[in-house]
Short mmCIF file of C-alpha atoms in Angstrom, two decimals:
data_model
loop_
_atom_site.label_atom_id
_atom_site.label_comp_id
_atom_site.label_asym_id
_atom_site.label_seq_id
_atom_site.Cartn_x
_atom_site.Cartn_y
_atom_site.Cartn_z
CA SER A 233 21.15 -37.18 217.25
CA PRO A 234 24.06 -38.78 215.36
CA SER A 235 23.24 -42.06 213.65
CA PRO A 236 25.08 -45.15 214.97
CA TYR A 237 24.87 -46.68 211.51
CA ARG A 238 26.14 -44.14 209.02
CA ARG A 239 26.69 -40.41 208.96
CA PRO A 240 24.18 -38.98 206.46
CA ALA A 241 25.64 -37.66 203.25
CA PRO A 242 24.95 -34.05 202.26
CA PRO A 243 21.53 -33.79 200.58
CA GLY A 244 22.95 -33.06 197.16
CA ALA A 245 25.33 -36.01 197.32
CA ALA A 246 22.57 -38.34 198.51
CA PHE A 247 20.28 -37.28 195.70
CA ARG A 248 23.02 -37.68 193.10
CA ARG A 249 23.83 -41.16 194.38
CA ALA A 250 20.16 -42.12 194.46
CA ARG A 251 19.71 -40.87 190.91
CA CYS A 252 22.79 -42.84 189.88
CA LEU A 253 21.37 -46.00 191.45
CA ARG A 254 18.06 -45.59 189.69
CA ASN A 255 19.86 -45.01 186.40
CA GLY A 256 21.51 -48.38 186.83
CA SER A 257 25.09 -47.16 187.25
CA GLY A 258 25.56 -47.53 191.01
CA PRO A 259 26.53 -50.56 193.08
CA GLY A 260 23.86 -53.20 193.46
CA ARG A 261 22.77 -53.00 189.85
CA HIS A 262 23.21 -55.99 187.62
CA PRO A 263 26.26 -55.24 185.43
CA ARG A 264 24.99 -56.89 182.27
CA ARG A 265 22.61 -54.05 181.39
CA PRO A 266 24.10 -50.71 180.34
CA ALA A 267 22.62 -47.72 182.17
CA ALA A 268 21.31 -46.16 178.95
CA SER A 269 18.99 -49.13 178.36
CA MET A 270 17.21 -48.90 181.72
CA ARG A 271 13.60 -47.73 181.55
CA ILE A 272 12.06 -49.27 184.67
CA GLY A 273 13.50 -49.81 188.14
CA LEU A 274 12.24 -52.97 189.86
CA LYS A 275 11.60 -53.10 193.61
CA VAL A 276 10.91 -56.42 195.31
CA ASP A 277 9.30 -56.14 198.76
CA VAL A 278 9.99 -59.39 200.64
CA ALA A 279 7.42 -59.78 203.39
CA THR A 280 7.37 -63.42 204.55
CA LEU A 281 9.70 -66.28 205.47
CA ARG A 282 8.43 -68.36 202.55
CA GLY A 283 8.87 -65.44 200.20
CA THR A 284 12.45 -65.03 201.36
CA ARG A 285 13.45 -68.68 201.23
CA GLU A 286 11.60 -69.72 198.08
CA GLY A 287 10.60 -66.63 196.15
CA VAL A 288 13.82 -64.64 196.36
CA PRO A 289 16.17 -67.34 194.97
CA ALA A 290 13.74 -67.94 192.10
CA LEU A 291 13.62 -64.22 191.28
CA VAL A 292 17.39 -63.84 191.55
CA GLU A 293 17.83 -66.67 189.04
CA LEU A 294 15.16 -65.21 186.73
CA PHE A 295 16.62 -61.71 186.83
CA ARG A 296 20.18 -62.95 186.27
CA ARG A 297 19.08 -65.07 183.33
CA HIS A 298 17.58 -62.01 181.66
CA GLY A 299 20.24 -59.52 182.78
CA VAL A 300 17.75 -57.56 184.88
CA GLY A 301 18.68 -55.53 187.95
CA ALA A 302 16.42 -55.04 190.97
CA THR A 303 16.35 -53.81 194.56
CA PHE A 304 15.29 -56.36 197.18
CA LEU A 305 13.86 -54.94 200.41
CA PHE A 306 13.71 -57.46 203.25
CA THR A 307 11.51 -57.91 206.29
CA LEU A 308 13.96 -58.72 209.08
CA GLY A 309 11.89 -59.67 212.14
CA PRO A 310 8.98 -62.00 212.86
CA ASP A 311 6.68 -63.28 210.15
CA ARG A 312 3.26 -62.63 211.69
CA THR A 313 1.27 -62.85 208.48
CA GLY A 314 -1.59 -64.62 210.27
CA ARG A 315 -2.18 -61.48 212.34
CA ALA A 316 -3.03 -59.60 209.17
CA ILE A 317 -6.00 -61.82 208.37
CA GLY A 318 -8.33 -59.02 209.44
CA ARG A 319 -7.35 -57.10 206.31
CA ALA A 320 -9.38 -59.63 204.32
CA PHE A 321 -12.48 -57.81 205.50
CA GLN A 322 -11.33 -54.40 204.30
CA PRO A 323 -13.06 -52.99 201.20
CA GLY A 324 -11.43 -54.30 198.04
CA PHE A 325 -8.97 -56.62 199.78
CA ALA A 326 -11.18 -59.73 199.74
CA GLY A 327 -11.46 -59.47 195.96
CA LYS A 328 -7.71 -59.13 195.67
CA VAL A 329 -7.24 -62.28 197.77
CA ARG A 330 -9.55 -64.23 195.45
CA ARG A 331 -7.95 -62.88 192.27
CA THR A 332 -4.37 -63.58 193.28
CA GLY A 333 -4.90 -66.97 194.91
CA ALA A 334 -3.36 -65.71 198.15
CA VAL A 335 -3.91 -68.97 200.03
CA GLU A 336 -2.11 -70.91 197.31
CA HIS A 337 0.79 -68.49 197.00
CA TYR A 338 1.31 -67.63 200.67
CA GLY A 339 0.67 -71.18 201.83
CA VAL A 340 -1.55 -72.27 204.70
CA LYS A 341 1.40 -72.42 207.09
CA THR A 342 2.35 -68.79 206.43
CA LEU A 343 -1.24 -67.69 206.98
CA MET A 344 -1.13 -69.26 210.47
CA TYR A 345 2.14 -67.60 211.58
CA GLY A 346 1.58 -65.38 214.59
CA THR A 347 -1.74 -67.02 215.48
CA LEU A 348 -1.96 -70.82 215.50
CA LEU A 349 1.78 -71.14 214.80
CA PRO A 350 4.67 -69.22 216.37
CA ALA A 351 6.00 -66.36 214.26
CA PRO A 352 9.39 -67.38 212.83
CA ASP A 353 12.26 -64.90 212.81
CA ILE A 354 12.89 -64.23 209.11
CA ALA A 355 16.44 -62.88 209.37
CA ARG A 356 17.58 -65.75 211.58
CA ARG A 357 15.99 -68.40 209.40
CA ALA A 358 16.86 -66.90 206.00
CA GLY A 359 19.82 -64.56 206.49
CA ASP A 360 21.85 -66.71 204.12
CA VAL A 361 19.36 -66.02 201.31
CA MET A 362 19.55 -62.29 201.99
CA ARG A 363 23.36 -62.32 201.76
CA MET A 364 23.21 -64.46 198.63
CA THR A 365 21.02 -61.83 197.00
CA ARG A 366 23.55 -59.09 197.72
CA ASP A 367 26.45 -61.29 196.64
CA ALA A 368 24.67 -61.98 193.35
CA GLY A 369 24.97 -58.26 192.58
CA PHE A 370 21.56 -56.97 193.61
CA GLU A 371 20.90 -53.96 195.77
CA THR A 372 19.36 -54.78 199.16
CA GLY A 373 17.62 -52.70 201.80
CA VAL A 374 15.04 -52.60 204.59
CA HIS A 375 11.33 -53.29 204.20
CA GLY A 376 10.81 -53.31 207.94
CA TYR A 377 11.20 -55.30 211.13
CA ASP A 378 7.64 -56.44 211.87
CA ARG A 379 5.56 -55.45 208.84
CA VAL A 380 2.22 -56.40 210.39
CA ARG A 381 2.87 -54.24 213.45
CA TRP A 382 4.17 -51.41 211.26
CA GLN A 383 1.16 -51.35 208.95
CA GLY A 384 -1.23 -51.55 211.87
CA GLY A 385 0.40 -48.93 214.05
CA VAL A 386 2.53 -46.39 212.20
CA ALA A 387 -0.32 -44.08 211.17
CA THR A 388 -1.01 -43.10 214.78
CA ALA A 389 2.40 -43.85 216.32
CA ASP A 390 4.49 -41.34 218.25
CA ALA A 391 8.17 -40.61 217.71
CA THR A 392 9.36 -43.14 220.33
CA TRP A 393 7.43 -46.06 218.83
CA THR A 394 8.48 -45.16 215.29
CA GLU A 395 12.16 -44.80 216.16
CA ARG A 396 12.19 -48.10 218.04
CA GLU A 397 10.75 -49.96 215.05
CA MET A 398 13.07 -48.36 212.50
CA ARG A 399 16.21 -48.76 214.61
CA HIS A 400 15.35 -52.37 215.27
CA ALA A 401 15.15 -52.99 211.52
CA CYS A 402 18.50 -51.23 210.97
CA GLU A 403 20.16 -53.28 213.68
CA ARG A 404 18.89 -56.56 212.28
CA TYR A 405 19.98 -55.62 208.76
CA THR A 406 23.44 -54.78 210.07
CA ASP A 407 23.56 -58.13 211.92
CA VAL A 408 22.80 -59.97 208.68
CA PHE A 409 24.95 -58.01 206.22
CA LYS A 410 27.68 -56.61 208.53
CA GLU A 411 27.06 -53.20 207.02
CA PRO A 412 24.33 -50.58 207.52
CA PRO A 413 21.32 -50.32 205.18
CA LEU A 414 21.22 -47.50 202.65
CA VAL A 415 17.74 -48.05 201.19
CA HIS A 416 14.33 -48.16 202.90
CA GLY A 417 10.92 -49.05 201.51
CA ALA A 418 8.11 -48.96 204.06
CA ALA A 419 5.67 -51.85 204.37
CA GLY A 420 2.36 -50.99 202.75
CA TRP A 421 3.75 -47.56 201.78
CA GLN A 422 2.85 -46.50 205.33
CA MET A 423 4.85 -43.67 206.91
CA ASN A 424 4.45 -40.84 209.38
CA VAL A 425 6.38 -37.62 209.87
CA HIS A 426 8.64 -39.19 212.50
CA ALA A 427 9.58 -41.95 210.07
CA LEU A 428 10.36 -39.44 207.33
CA ARG A 429 12.67 -37.55 209.66
CA LEU A 430 14.39 -40.79 210.67
CA THR A 431 15.26 -41.60 207.06
CA GLN A 432 17.80 -38.76 207.39
CA ARG A 433 19.03 -39.58 210.88
CA LEU A 434 19.55 -43.28 210.14
CA GLY A 435 21.68 -42.49 207.11
CA TYR A 436 19.51 -43.79 204.29
CA GLU A 437 20.72 -42.55 200.91
CA TYR A 438 17.29 -42.86 199.30
CA CYS A 439 13.91 -44.41 200.08
CA SER A 440 10.86 -45.77 198.31
CA ASP A 441 8.23 -45.29 200.97
CA GLY A 442 5.17 -44.26 198.98
CA ARG A 443 3.36 -44.20 195.68
CA GLY A 444 3.61 -41.29 193.31
CA THR A 445 4.70 -40.07 189.91
CA HIS A 446 8.31 -38.88 190.19
CA PRO A 447 11.36 -38.69 192.49
CA HIS A 448 11.13 -35.94 195.09
CA LEU A 449 12.38 -34.56 198.37
CA PRO A 450 9.47 -34.68 200.86
CA PHE A 451 8.16 -31.65 202.73
CA TRP A 452 6.01 -31.76 205.86
CA ASN A 453 4.33 -28.45 206.71
CA ALA A 454 7.19 -26.62 204.97
CA GLU A 455 9.78 -28.78 206.79
CA PRO A 456 12.15 -30.35 204.23
CA VAL A 457 13.21 -33.98 204.55
CA ARG A 458 16.61 -34.32 202.93
CA CYS A 459 16.35 -37.97 201.95
CA PRO A 460 15.14 -38.44 198.37
CA GLN A 461 12.11 -40.60 197.70
CA PHE A 462 11.67 -42.77 194.62
CA PRO A 463 7.99 -43.75 194.84
CA THR A 464 6.30 -46.74 193.31
CA THR A 465 4.89 -45.40 190.04
CA LEU A 466 3.29 -48.48 188.45
CA PRO A 467 0.86 -51.20 189.63
CA THR A 468 2.38 -54.01 191.65
CA LEU A 469 2.38 -57.52 190.25
CA ASP A 470 -0.36 -58.74 192.58
CA GLU A 471 -2.54 -55.81 191.53
CA LEU A 472 -2.36 -56.99 187.92
CA ILE A 473 -3.00 -60.70 188.43
CA GLY A 474 -6.58 -61.65 187.63
CA LEU A 475 -7.26 -58.55 185.53
CA ASP A 476 -7.46 -58.28 181.73
CA GLY A 477 -6.55 -61.92 181.22
CA VAL A 478 -3.36 -61.82 183.33
CA ASP A 479 -2.83 -64.92 185.48
CA ALA A 480 -0.05 -67.03 186.93
CA THR A 481 0.47 -68.87 183.63
CA ASN A 482 1.33 -65.81 181.52
#
């Protein structure tokens, strides 16, 4: 069905624009770096209220000081980080929590959101920070509406559930920025076939919904998805902290 947000561009045009963005020559890239000097594209997934209000302004200032461009993908609904506490018992995750000092960096208050404390609405409480990021010259996009619900449910979700979640995120983004989102990066790199199809219908020009080695157009059982994907190709910052002498001081 036609998207209420933006009519999708032809596949070739979308891919060319996405390639242009990743080469540093499209809108949303910091203008101080020439395209020819870009070697790595930075993606910042913003998952919590504290991360939005405190972490994003600090990163914007850091990136601007060094002339670095980046894409910020925002969570736009409730911060229910406390509901994700069960992940601490998953294999490998408890060690990651210890290595990265998750309690210190998330904060005790954030770790109680959605359980002992009400889940705050991130877009309503920090929409000004999101707009500031865009106005500072950085590309912005959608990380999700409720990331905890998405990561816990998308793997087995049907088309109705998936569309409701993705449309809700689009609507909230449009409320904040007064324009539709063009970039999507799924929480936890979790997608299903319905979500992949919706990246076309909702008018995204490119997405970063998974991990991989190179840009590609997805296929599902020989069905092409005409929205290019730029996967995460390197370790994330929290995956590096605590290994090989890397810590918060260096």
